[in-house]
XYZ file of C-alpha atoms in Angstrom:
736
model
C -91.262 24.203 -49.464
C -89.460 21.493 -50.467
C -86.062 23.715 -50.366
C -87.000 24.291 -46.572
C -87.720 20.665 -46.112
C -84.485 19.678 -47.427
C -82.419 21.815 -45.456
C -83.792 20.633 -42.013
C -83.413 17.085 -43.356
C -80.057 18.040 -44.017
C -79.626 19.826 -40.713
C -80.785 16.872 -38.774
C -78.444 14.586 -40.900
C -75.718 17.024 -39.700
C -76.526 16.885 -35.867
C -76.661 13.193 -36.284
C -73.161 13.069 -38.102
C -71.895 15.223 -35.284
C -72.599 12.823 -32.342
C -70.072 11.042 -30.509
C -69.729 7.356 -30.129
C -68.214 5.690 -26.986
C -66.815 2.146 -26.878
C -65.829 -0.002 -24.068
C -62.149 -1.130 -24.686
C -59.597 -3.509 -22.771
C -57.688 -6.410 -22.400
C -61.503 -8.484 -22.287
C -61.655 -7.756 -26.137
C -58.220 -7.784 -27.234
C -57.942 -3.749 -27.119
C -60.172 -3.874 -30.259
C -61.679 -0.479 -31.378
C -65.017 0.133 -32.202
C -66.565 -3.315 -31.665
C -70.270 -3.278 -32.156
C -71.029 -5.568 -28.718
C -68.690 -2.734 -26.721
C -70.673 0.291 -28.221
C -72.762 2.643 -25.913
C -75.726 3.799 -26.064
C -76.662 7.612 -25.647
C -79.655 8.690 -23.480
C -81.211 11.745 -23.062
C -79.662 12.699 -20.025
C -75.965 13.201 -21.080
C -75.394 9.835 -20.057
C -74.194 6.516 -21.893
C -74.793 2.918 -21.122
C -74.061 -0.531 -22.154
C -75.036 -4.141 -21.118
C -72.059 -5.754 -21.954
C -72.717 -9.554 -22.291
C -69.494 -11.176 -21.112
C -66.744 -10.852 -18.275
C -65.066 -7.490 -17.696
C -61.501 -7.867 -16.460
C -58.961 -5.621 -14.656
C -57.582 -2.771 -17.036
C -59.652 -1.452 -19.444
C -60.727 2.248 -20.617
C -63.559 4.381 -22.737
C -63.177 5.705 -25.644
C -64.322 6.924 -29.179
C -63.027 4.278 -31.084
C -59.652 6.512 -31.524
C -57.066 7.155 -28.925
C -57.490 10.918 -28.962
C -56.404 12.989 -26.167
C -60.338 14.428 -25.613
C -61.872 11.145 -25.753
C -59.593 8.728 -23.764
C -61.091 7.951 -20.333
C -59.059 5.949 -17.761
C -57.921 5.671 -14.226
C -55.460 4.693 -11.754
C -57.292 3.745 -8.507
C -59.183 0.533 -8.129
C -62.582 0.872 -9.393
C -65.547 -0.643 -6.745
C -68.840 -2.230 -8.156
C -71.437 -0.389 -7.572
C -69.962 2.873 -6.545
C -69.887 6.047 -8.795
C -65.726 6.262 -10.379
C -64.132 9.363 -11.250
C -62.699 9.434 -14.596
C -59.410 10.733 -15.521
C -59.190 11.901 -19.525
C -56.159 12.336 -21.848
C -52.962 10.267 -23.333
C -51.816 10.009 -19.714
C -55.052 8.247 -18.158
C -54.095 4.590 -17.001
C -56.112 1.399 -17.527
C -59.169 1.117 -14.739
C -58.052 -1.510 -12.446
C -60.832 -3.899 -10.548
C -60.055 -6.079 -7.708
C -62.737 -8.622 -8.921
C -63.895 -9.532 -12.684
C -67.298 -8.436 -13.414
C -70.266 -10.851 -14.895
C -72.533 -9.122 -17.616
C -71.589 -5.800 -16.207
C -74.156 -2.441 -17.101
C -71.969 0.512 -17.063
C -73.341 4.036 -17.170
C -70.841 6.821 -18.670
C -71.167 10.210 -18.362
C -68.365 12.199 -20.471
C -69.258 15.607 -19.217
C -68.807 14.454 -15.640
C -66.054 12.264 -16.162
C -68.208 9.705 -14.162
C -68.656 5.552 -14.400
C -70.861 3.710 -12.451
C -70.739 -0.424 -13.107
C -72.781 -3.157 -11.365
C -73.254 -6.651 -12.212
C -72.038 -10.101 -10.622
C -68.294 -9.839 -8.896
C -66.451 -13.196 -9.687
C -62.615 -13.559 -8.540
C -60.353 -14.182 -11.233
C -57.875 -16.869 -11.974
C -54.992 -15.903 -13.855
C -52.091 -18.077 -15.797
C -49.164 -16.766 -17.168
C -47.148 -17.083 -20.521
C -43.991 -16.594 -21.836
C -44.561 -14.198 -24.768
C -41.795 -12.867 -27.645
C -39.485 -13.576 -30.467
C -37.554 -15.970 -28.691
C -39.820 -18.968 -29.176
C -39.449 -19.575 -32.784
C -37.420 -19.275 -35.716
C -39.979 -17.825 -38.382
C -39.927 -14.343 -39.289
C -42.846 -12.302 -40.807
C -43.236 -10.498 -43.976
C -41.135 -7.563 -42.525
C -38.301 -10.225 -41.927
C -38.263 -9.614 -38.180
C -39.178 -12.649 -35.751
C -42.575 -13.558 -35.042
C -43.893 -13.127 -31.482
C -45.414 -16.119 -29.991
C -47.002 -17.233 -26.521
C -46.203 -20.515 -24.624
C -48.320 -20.826 -21.255
C -46.028 -21.681 -18.293
C -47.484 -24.536 -15.390
C -48.379 -23.950 -12.419
C -46.046 -25.524 -9.718
C -47.305 -26.361 -6.096
C -45.095 -23.766 -4.611
C -47.129 -21.138 -6.577
C -44.543 -20.485 -9.208
C -45.552 -20.931 -12.942
C -42.338 -22.621 -15.039
C -41.667 -24.043 -18.531
C -38.710 -25.562 -20.091
C -38.426 -24.793 -23.841
C -36.015 -24.287 -27.010
C -35.345 -20.178 -27.391
C -33.687 -17.920 -29.987
C -32.386 -14.399 -29.533
C -34.852 -11.841 -29.547
C -37.037 -9.870 -27.161
C -39.716 -11.241 -24.497
C -41.917 -10.630 -21.545
C -44.414 -12.361 -19.560
C -48.249 -12.183 -19.932
C -50.818 -12.287 -17.470
C -54.052 -13.871 -18.763
C -57.525 -14.023 -17.394
C -58.418 -18.002 -17.554
C -62.046 -17.089 -17.814
C -61.651 -14.751 -20.834
C -58.330 -15.926 -22.237
C -57.166 -12.189 -22.459
C -54.447 -10.346 -21.354
C -54.733 -8.593 -18.162
C -51.184 -7.305 -17.820
C -47.710 -7.384 -19.034
C -44.697 -7.772 -16.941
C -41.093 -6.654 -18.433
C -37.939 -5.872 -16.892
C -37.828 -3.563 -13.201
C -35.181 -1.058 -13.988
C -32.817 -0.918 -17.045
C -30.484 1.625 -15.441
C -29.483 -0.031 -12.114
C -29.946 -3.705 -13.173
C -28.385 -5.820 -15.736
C -30.198 -9.259 -15.703
C -28.147 -12.329 -15.501
C -28.946 -16.063 -15.959
C -29.730 -17.879 -12.919
C -30.167 -14.966 -10.917
C -33.447 -13.524 -9.665
C -35.010 -10.856 -12.069
C -37.036 -8.120 -10.651
C -40.335 -7.443 -12.919
C -42.951 -4.786 -12.970
C -46.061 -4.004 -14.923
C -45.355 -2.382 -18.108
C -41.664 -2.693 -17.756
C -39.347 -2.842 -20.749
C -38.832 -6.214 -22.874
C -35.873 -8.708 -21.563
C -33.614 -9.660 -24.830
C -31.618 -12.644 -25.434
C -28.519 -12.324 -27.641
C -27.859 -16.176 -27.410
C -30.405 -18.667 -27.232
C -30.837 -22.514 -26.195
C -32.619 -24.921 -23.967
C -34.178 -22.344 -21.452
C -36.173 -22.774 -17.896
C -38.390 -19.723 -16.952
C -39.598 -19.852 -13.559
C -41.954 -16.473 -12.638
C -43.382 -15.925 -8.851
C -46.673 -13.902 -9.431
C -46.813 -12.885 -5.645
C -43.241 -11.049 -5.895
C -42.619 -10.445 -9.386
C -39.744 -12.281 -9.837
C -38.432 -14.433 -12.793
C -35.466 -16.646 -12.974
C -33.967 -18.133 -16.252
C -31.777 -20.938 -16.378
C -30.049 -23.027 -19.235
C -27.896 -22.145 -22.195
C -28.786 -18.832 -23.075
C -27.523 -14.812 -22.497
C -29.147 -11.814 -22.146
C -28.059 -8.568 -23.715
C -26.317 -5.952 -21.892
C -25.872 -2.352 -22.820
C -22.834 -0.215 -21.769
C -23.284 3.618 -21.020
C -21.011 6.668 -21.046
C -21.995 9.932 -19.173
C -21.507 13.585 -19.850
C -21.994 17.110 -18.641
C -24.245 19.111 -21.081
C -25.430 22.652 -20.877
C -24.684 26.178 -21.453
C -21.953 26.536 -18.894
C -18.985 25.723 -20.670
C -18.252 29.159 -22.645
C -19.507 28.283 -26.003
C -20.995 30.851 -27.852
C -22.831 31.052 -31.428
C -21.831 33.908 -34.270
C -23.835 36.387 -32.228
C -22.278 35.762 -28.628
C -25.109 34.170 -27.466
C -24.281 30.822 -25.024
C -25.079 27.509 -26.965
C -24.966 24.208 -25.467
C -21.936 21.811 -25.479
C -20.465 18.562 -23.330
C -18.100 17.448 -21.450
C -17.516 13.849 -20.891
C -17.078 12.084 -17.691
C -14.415 9.877 -16.850
C -15.567 6.638 -14.619
C -13.423 5.473 -11.426
C -14.958 2.991 -9.085
C -18.457 3.119 -10.706
C -18.579 7.179 -10.277
C -18.027 9.486 -12.652
C -16.590 12.823 -12.866
C -14.881 15.832 -14.913
C -13.642 19.038 -13.668
C -14.037 22.282 -16.063
C -13.748 26.036 -15.709
C -17.581 26.870 -15.970
C -19.721 29.936 -16.567
C -23.696 31.062 -15.521
C -25.886 28.750 -17.108
C -28.108 25.576 -17.122
C -27.255 22.067 -17.715
C -27.844 18.500 -16.778
C -26.421 14.633 -17.415
C -26.582 12.824 -20.806
C -26.573 9.015 -20.494
C -24.922 7.585 -23.808
C -25.119 4.315 -25.261
C -21.045 3.472 -25.843
C -22.349 1.081 -28.959
C -24.625 4.250 -30.865
C -22.831 6.904 -29.256
C -26.543 8.517 -28.799
C -28.167 9.837 -25.880
C -30.596 7.565 -24.499
C -31.693 9.612 -21.497
C -31.389 13.033 -19.857
C -30.881 12.983 -16.243
C -31.145 16.148 -14.334
C -32.367 17.474 -10.985
C -35.297 15.500 -8.826
C -36.733 18.822 -7.456
C -39.395 17.238 -6.065
C -36.755 15.227 -3.782
C -34.404 17.760 -3.367
C -36.182 21.091 -2.620
C -32.676 23.193 -2.844
C -29.611 21.938 -4.637
C -26.676 23.545 -2.983
C -22.943 22.994 -3.735
C -20.838 20.296 -1.897
C -24.077 18.566 -1.232
C -25.710 15.374 -2.660
C -28.118 16.252 -5.134
C -30.775 13.790 -6.317
C -31.463 13.208 -9.833
C -33.606 11.596 -12.015
C -34.672 10.717 -15.589
C -36.261 13.766 -17.102
C -35.491 15.999 -14.158
C -35.431 19.627 -13.907
C -31.934 21.532 -15.531
C -29.517 22.774 -12.838
C -28.901 26.401 -12.795
C -25.486 27.758 -11.949
C -25.799 31.467 -11.097
C -22.221 32.008 -10.121
C -19.376 30.034 -12.193
C -15.898 28.900 -11.577
C -13.519 25.968 -11.811
C -15.880 23.212 -10.915
C -15.740 19.362 -10.465
C -18.651 17.163 -11.094
C -18.965 14.049 -9.689
C -22.006 11.376 -10.826
C -23.409 8.167 -8.996
C -25.514 6.381 -11.930
C -26.248 3.434 -9.477
C -27.822 5.962 -6.806
C -28.948 8.411 -9.080
C -26.725 11.610 -7.139
C -24.798 14.241 -8.370
C -22.162 16.338 -6.322
C -20.641 19.581 -7.671
C -17.896 21.321 -5.635
C -15.793 24.422 -6.707
C -16.164 27.831 -6.539
C -19.823 28.334 -8.348
C -23.121 28.448 -6.639
C -26.762 27.554 -7.547
C -29.765 29.495 -8.063
C -32.142 29.039 -5.177
C -35.784 28.685 -5.641
C -38.645 30.334 -3.121
C -41.725 28.138 -3.325
C -45.170 29.137 -2.961
C -48.526 26.579 -2.679
C -51.909 26.609 -3.402
C -55.206 24.313 -3.627
C -56.294 22.957 -7.237
C -59.112 21.328 -7.962
C -62.958 21.076 -9.502
C -63.955 21.406 -5.945
C -63.953 24.968 -7.044
C -65.915 25.084 -10.141
C -69.736 25.684 -10.696
C -72.527 23.541 -11.775
C -72.150 24.729 -15.515
C -68.391 23.933 -15.840
C -68.524 21.101 -13.116
C -65.173 20.101 -14.721
C -62.846 23.177 -14.426
C -60.077 22.849 -12.210
C -59.407 26.093 -10.432
C -56.473 27.110 -8.268
C -56.491 29.124 -5.204
C -53.129 30.427 -3.471
C -52.494 29.621 -0.147
C -50.643 31.984 2.280
C -47.520 31.435 4.437
C -47.763 31.272 8.114
C -45.032 30.579 10.235
C -43.587 27.743 7.719
C -47.029 26.472 7.084
C -49.243 27.214 4.083
C -52.835 28.353 4.807
C -56.078 28.539 2.845
C -58.517 29.477 5.293
C -62.355 29.085 5.867
C -62.417 28.777 1.735
C -65.937 27.493 0.548
C -65.972 24.898 -1.770
C -68.968 24.890 -4.669
C -68.970 21.236 -5.840
C -67.747 17.686 -4.465
C -65.012 16.946 -6.422
C -60.835 16.355 -6.721
C -58.046 18.395 -5.524
C -54.447 18.203 -4.978
C -51.765 20.876 -3.882
C -49.640 22.754 -6.979
C -46.144 23.877 -5.995
C -44.846 27.000 -7.685
C -41.846 29.243 -8.332
C -42.787 32.255 -6.516
C -40.431 34.293 -8.889
C -42.112 33.273 -11.831
C -45.492 31.900 -11.026
C -44.758 28.665 -13.098
C -45.942 25.375 -11.333
C -42.822 23.403 -10.543
C -44.545 20.363 -8.652
C -47.941 18.348 -7.790
C -48.646 16.472 -4.803
C -51.245 14.159 -4.398
C -51.987 11.006 -1.963
C -48.968 8.872 -1.065
C -49.189 5.155 -1.411
C -51.408 4.032 0.902
C -52.668 7.238 2.337
C -56.377 7.763 3.310
C -57.689 11.356 3.533
C -59.994 11.795 6.372
C -61.025 15.586 7.731
C -59.149 16.719 10.765
C -56.223 14.281 10.514
C -52.907 15.285 8.759
C -52.312 12.922 5.341
C -49.280 12.298 3.855
C -48.519 13.414 0.273
C -46.114 12.800 -2.610
C -44.882 14.441 -5.987
C -44.952 10.991 -6.943
C -47.681 9.625 -9.560
C -50.568 8.504 -7.277
C -54.401 9.456 -6.567
C -55.675 13.095 -6.332
C -57.937 13.820 -3.192
C -61.301 12.264 -4.240
C -64.855 13.173 -2.974
C -64.519 16.529 -0.544
C -68.172 17.054 0.302
C -69.239 20.925 -0.234
C -68.788 22.865 2.876
C -66.264 25.692 4.154
C -62.674 24.125 4.918
C -59.542 25.151 6.313
C -56.452 23.638 4.378
C -53.381 23.574 6.195
C -50.119 22.285 4.174
C -46.254 21.565 5.783
C -43.656 21.224 3.068
C -41.405 19.980 5.247
C -43.513 16.914 6.468
C -45.595 16.698 2.942
C -48.778 16.479 5.205
C -51.970 18.336 4.291
C -54.985 18.942 7.036
C -58.209 19.975 6.009
C -60.506 21.039 8.829
C -64.390 22.078 8.799
C -65.757 24.491 11.176
C -67.146 22.417 14.320
C -70.563 23.166 15.582
C -71.130 21.822 18.808
C -74.995 20.773 19.434
C -74.787 21.073 23.095
C -72.085 20.205 26.082
C -74.154 16.971 26.782
C -73.467 13.045 26.160
C -75.843 10.831 25.209
C -76.387 6.993 25.970
C -78.401 3.976 25.035
C -79.479 2.628 28.213
C -81.352 -0.460 29.216
C -81.607 -4.222 30.139
C -80.755 -5.187 26.273
C -76.797 -5.372 26.255
C -75.566 -9.086 26.450
C -73.170 -9.074 29.163
C -75.865 -8.509 32.080
C -79.465 -8.290 32.600
C -78.983 -5.348 34.696
C -79.832 -1.561 33.142
C -76.928 -0.348 31.370
C -75.287 2.124 29.354
C -73.427 2.626 26.039
C -72.341 5.945 24.900
C -73.006 7.257 21.369
C -70.790 9.087 19.373
C -71.040 12.414 17.442
C -70.781 11.670 13.412
C -71.928 14.362 10.773
C -74.226 15.975 13.620
C -75.980 12.840 14.577
C -75.127 10.761 17.671
C -74.551 7.127 16.991
C -73.957 3.513 18.413
C -73.001 1.475 15.801
C -73.315 -2.381 14.936
C -73.537 -3.569 18.474
C -75.191 -7.036 19.363
C -78.219 -6.423 21.516
C -80.797 -9.120 23.529
C -84.345 -8.528 23.315
C -85.605 -6.032 26.027
C -86.132 -2.425 26.519
C -84.316 1.006 26.576
C -84.408 5.077 26.113
C -81.794 7.663 25.629
C -80.229 8.629 28.893
C -78.569 12.618 28.735
C -75.765 13.125 30.607
C -73.751 15.998 31.937
C -70.045 15.819 31.518
C -69.082 18.429 33.647
C -70.573 16.927 36.717
C -67.854 14.994 38.146
C -69.793 14.497 41.681
C -73.180 13.718 42.306
C -75.917 12.631 39.540
C -74.578 13.795 36.259
C -77.626 12.549 34.698
C -80.027 15.681 33.198
C -82.525 13.892 30.983
C -84.312 10.905 29.308
C -85.801 10.403 26.211
C -88.360 7.609 25.384
C -90.934 6.899 22.656
C -93.752 9.974 22.123
C -96.208 7.826 20.648
C -95.267 4.330 20.595
C -92.687 1.969 22.235
C -92.036 -0.777 19.364
C -89.031 -0.186 17.427
C -89.348 -0.744 13.591
C -86.118 -1.036 11.919
C -85.323 1.686 9.252
C -88.337 3.861 10.631
C -87.721 7.014 12.837
C -89.152 7.054 16.046
C -90.393 10.463 17.317
C -89.082 10.908 21.429
C -89.959 13.001 24.033
C -88.622 13.904 27.306
C -91.946 14.145 28.815
C -94.098 10.731 30.059
C -92.284 8.784 27.474
C -92.972 4.813 26.807
C -89.469 3.040 26.819
C -88.820 1.473 24.048
C -88.474 -2.383 23.159
C -86.301 -4.531 20.615
C -86.119 -7.777 20.047
C -82.274 -9.493 19.595
C -80.185 -8.525 16.778
C -77.409 -6.624 15.719
C -78.011 -2.946 15.245
C -77.156 0.532 14.578
C -78.803 3.654 16.750
C -78.977 7.225 15.453
C -80.115 9.777 17.339
C -81.243 13.098 15.782
C -81.304 15.361 18.172
C -82.648 18.434 16.084
C -85.459 16.273 14.649
C -85.735 14.588 18.098
C -86.034 11.091 16.443
C -83.984 7.661 16.828
C -83.874 5.124 14.151
C -82.400 1.710 14.440
C -80.942 -0.152 11.559
C -79.806 -3.546 10.822
C -80.628 -7.466 11.017
C -83.102 -9.270 13.841
C -81.070 -12.453 14.886
C -82.339 -15.776 16.096
C -81.068 -17.408 18.915
C -78.543 -19.070 17.221
C -76.517 -17.390 14.513
C -77.107 -18.576 10.873
C -73.698 -19.879 8.825
C -75.350 -18.875 5.746
C -77.413 -15.426 4.867
C -79.708 -15.001 1.920
C -79.815 -11.986 -0.547
C -82.789 -11.196 -3.135
C -81.095 -10.441 -6.331
C -83.141 -8.676 -9.135
C -84.055 -5.886 -11.294
C -86.910 -3.461 -11.065
C -87.487 -3.125 -14.954
C -87.275 -5.736 -17.693
C -83.863 -4.396 -19.197
C -82.739 -2.268 -15.660
C -79.116 -3.283 -13.767
C -79.827 -6.358 -11.463
C -79.192 -4.937 -7.696
C -78.795 -6.717 -4.356
C -81.842 -6.364 -1.671
C -80.547 -7.150 1.804
C -82.989 -9.215 3.651
C -83.158 -9.627 7.280
C -83.547 -12.604 9.264
C -86.217 -12.862 11.970
C -86.669 -14.793 15.257
C -87.796 -18.047 13.283
C -85.067 -18.325 11.474
C -87.239 -16.972 8.027
C -85.533 -14.139 5.643
C -87.366 -11.419 4.908
C -87.393 -7.969 2.779
C -90.223 -5.591 1.979
C -90.195 -4.001 -1.524
C -91.865 -0.852 -2.224
C -91.403 -1.581 -6.031
C -91.566 -5.225 -6.862
C -88.813 -6.951 -8.955
C -89.611 -7.894 -12.283
C -87.428 -11.135 -12.255
C -85.453 -12.061 -9.296
C -83.443 -15.198 -7.226
C -81.837 -15.591 -4.253
C -78.383 -15.618 -3.229
C -77.116 -18.017 -0.694
C -74.185 -16.248 1.163
C -71.165 -17.214 3.537
C -72.422 -15.156 6.825
C -68.580 -14.533 7.867
C -68.071 -13.510 3.662
C -71.169 -11.938 2.381
C -69.433 -11.473 -0.824
C -69.170 -15.400 -1.412
C -72.136 -17.113 -3.315
C -72.452 -20.472 -2.448
C -75.773 -21.450 -4.239
C -78.366 -19.610 -6.134
C -82.330 -20.141 -5.349
C -84.937 -19.844 -7.673
C -88.403 -21.283 -8.253
C -88.855 -25.517 -8.177
C -91.708 -25.003 -10.608
C -91.603 -25.115 -14.653
C -93.513 -21.970 -14.502
C -91.535 -19.235 -12.436
C -94.392 -16.956 -12.625
C -95.420 -14.506 -9.283
C -98.815 -13.184 -10.345
C -100.456 -13.049 -7.034
C -99.814 -13.288 -3.270
C -99.339 -16.680 -1.641
C -96.389 -19.358 -1.152
C -93.924 -20.489 -3.720
C -91.877 -23.654 -3.801
C -87.945 -22.899 -4.176
C -84.988 -24.951 -5.070
C -80.926 -24.775 -5.480
C -80.222 -23.617 -9.118
C -84.076 -23.105 -9.791
C -85.265 -20.837 -12.295
C -85.435 -17.091 -11.958
C -88.780 -15.954 -10.437
C -90.596 -13.366 -12.759
C -93.371 -10.987 -11.391
C -96.082 -8.851 -12.654
C -96.705 -7.627 -8.999
C -96.882 -3.740 -8.837
C -97.753 -2.984 -5.142
C -95.619 -2.703 -2.217
C -94.914 -6.422 -0.918
C -93.288 -8.670 1.547
C -91.157 -11.212 0.470
C -90.167 -13.788 3.074
C -87.740 -17.111 2.571
C -87.886 -20.081 4.601
C -84.471 -21.972 3.743
C -86.163 -25.134 5.979
C -88.680 -25.249 4.096
C -87.470 -23.934 1.012
C -90.457 -21.597 0.528
C -90.729 -18.362 -0.805
C -93.749 -16.303 0.751
C -95.138 -13.191 -1.178
C -97.462 -11.003 1.042
C -98.965 -7.442 1.597
C -98.051 -4.936 3.999
C -99.184 -6.560 6.978
C -96.977 -9.413 6.573
C -99.915 -11.663 8.525
C -100.416 -14.263 5.877
C -96.280 -15.302 6.424
C -96.857 -16.092 9.913
C -97.267 -20.049 10.474
C -97.934 -21.298 13.985
C -98.392 -25.547 15.048
C -101.640 -27.058 15.544
C -102.997 -25.419 19.257
C -100.131 -23.281 19.981
C -100.480 -19.293 20.614
C -97.755 -17.915 18.801
C -97.183 -13.488 18.686
C -95.660 -11.525 16.329
C -94.525 -7.586 15.842
C -96.881 -6.129 13.193
C -93.700 -6.434 10.765
C -94.164 -10.402 11.017
C -91.173 -10.878 13.592
C -91.823 -13.525 16.206
C -91.869 -12.477 19.987
C -91.145 -14.906 22.288
C -91.945 -13.059 25.321
C -94.201 -10.030 24.380
C -94.286 -6.998 26.307
C -96.094 -4.100 26.452
C -97.452 -2.901 23.054
C -99.363 -4.280 20.083
C -99.005 -7.769 18.604
C -100.378 -10.588 16.052
C -101.753 -13.413 18.034
C -102.073 -16.725 16.144
C -103.852 -19.757 17.275
C -104.714 -22.634 14.858
C -103.938 -20.365 11.841
C -105.905 -17.699 12.588
C -104.740 -14.418 13.478
C -106.066 -11.578 15.393
C -104.446 -8.074 16.651
C -104.019 -7.825 20.607
C -102.460 -5.317 22.914
C -100.805 -6.113 25.942
């Protein structure tokens, strides 16, 4: 029996040892591996969570404490706070960018689904810049190499950053530093070592993660960096190093063979003439490219070949676009050929008796949108068919919501020759041509499950994705009433069909009555009105609650002043109104409840709506255990101007009632469990917590009769319906 128990213990220990640990890592912690405070906690559902105490800055990743290919999670598109982010995995995955820093973030990471969700408080980052390199000191390390040091630049009134300092020979670049954490956010180096040789006193274009600049002569130097344009100017006594290059055609086209008679690769040096390099030689069929050779070392530094993504079919006597690490060119017919290369424009022209091989391309859709729930991360390729110069995948069903792009292949070999994704600045939308590019960019993300037709134009590099359109009917639908601010008469605003529902979005509304008008657009003469929908059982609009409609003896709907979105579901015959009620004067500030539903849960915003009396209210089915109220700029809802909490030493809320508030007060804590209504009065600085009727939050002056709807919203001119009338502090339900 002991042996069995020991075996079971050993088995459990083996499983525990095989569990994977994941860590958050980035510039915010100096890219320190396996930092204990950055370790995720594994949950039972395959998700890992982390509550990081501190500020998360742009440029970070998740790994298992190593830089292994299978546990190196990153991305290139900007992560949005509170929205699920699709991660890339592998050595080529980028550092995840943020538009804002995140204070005390809560992270939920799913390594199987490759998703990341971050919540927390967004804060605007502030940056500083520094010169970093070997040029700031004569000191050397144990390896006898110059030590790297930093010197912070000073911000000038014109937005540039400068420093004047004594420099020594060595390498350097520009650090971008987050002021709040002191961590490095980015690194700026030389933009292009091929086409740009930096000069003292001349503007130098920099780029993120570019190669270091190198001083060969030191002295008193002034550095001026513009972070808006990424331009650096260096003046003073120093001097930059310059490399000089030669070029050669290198390939199997020059007739060299090995002892078995097989073609071998050899080179033919190019000669410079007015910035262009050329050579004439007898050639045989084979492959070739261009060597870029350092004059000093006589070593190849770069391989330059055909940019197959820019030049779809190369031809003799035509300009061929080249790039570093491109595709080898292929001669199918040799002869006496002249090669002319322009390294400035990266262009090659080949003239003579030879000819290139042509490639016929095919295209297909590839993504995890065709994968299964058992293997949601499998990227599956589906070929498209050519139709009149376009490539089409018709009526194809996607099985999962996910990402995809277009792959290009050599039709003769089936080998993939290129990958197309979103061009810079392009945004994907159904039924709209979207521009693609062979350059590095984001894949098309979050295509919903459904049946689609994909149409790709290889000439314009545009993709159009369409879904079968299901016509609900041939009628148009309007919101019709006396609620529109421009007139007191009844007028109509047409609704738009969106995802199977009719919507009139974000419209300013005055208090009044309305219904849904149905028109036949085919009737061009006479009365096009063919129907009218109104309330089936009630007339008063309650925000967020669907109202049943009828076309027989319905009740006109009533609504108070506000900014609303009307959503009409024809199939369900319901109307839902969402948005905010508004006082007579639009407020300068808005208020948002911010807190957590559980003791260690994530903090989230709970939007409050303004009432006619100027109070702000929200109904919570599950009360928050700890919370406060953010005062925000109405025009810029993400700009917090104050924090409002308890004015009392004891911030506990254990019962319904009214609590005093103040700016910079303590966070309220609550032991309430039932659905409650929270009403904040910014004038009196009070928070009232009530039950679902909302009646105790209603106030009235001595002797004055005040009317409210059943949600506690004050009504200046009651119309037909049920209301709460308050006189001398006593509330009764009345019918009008």
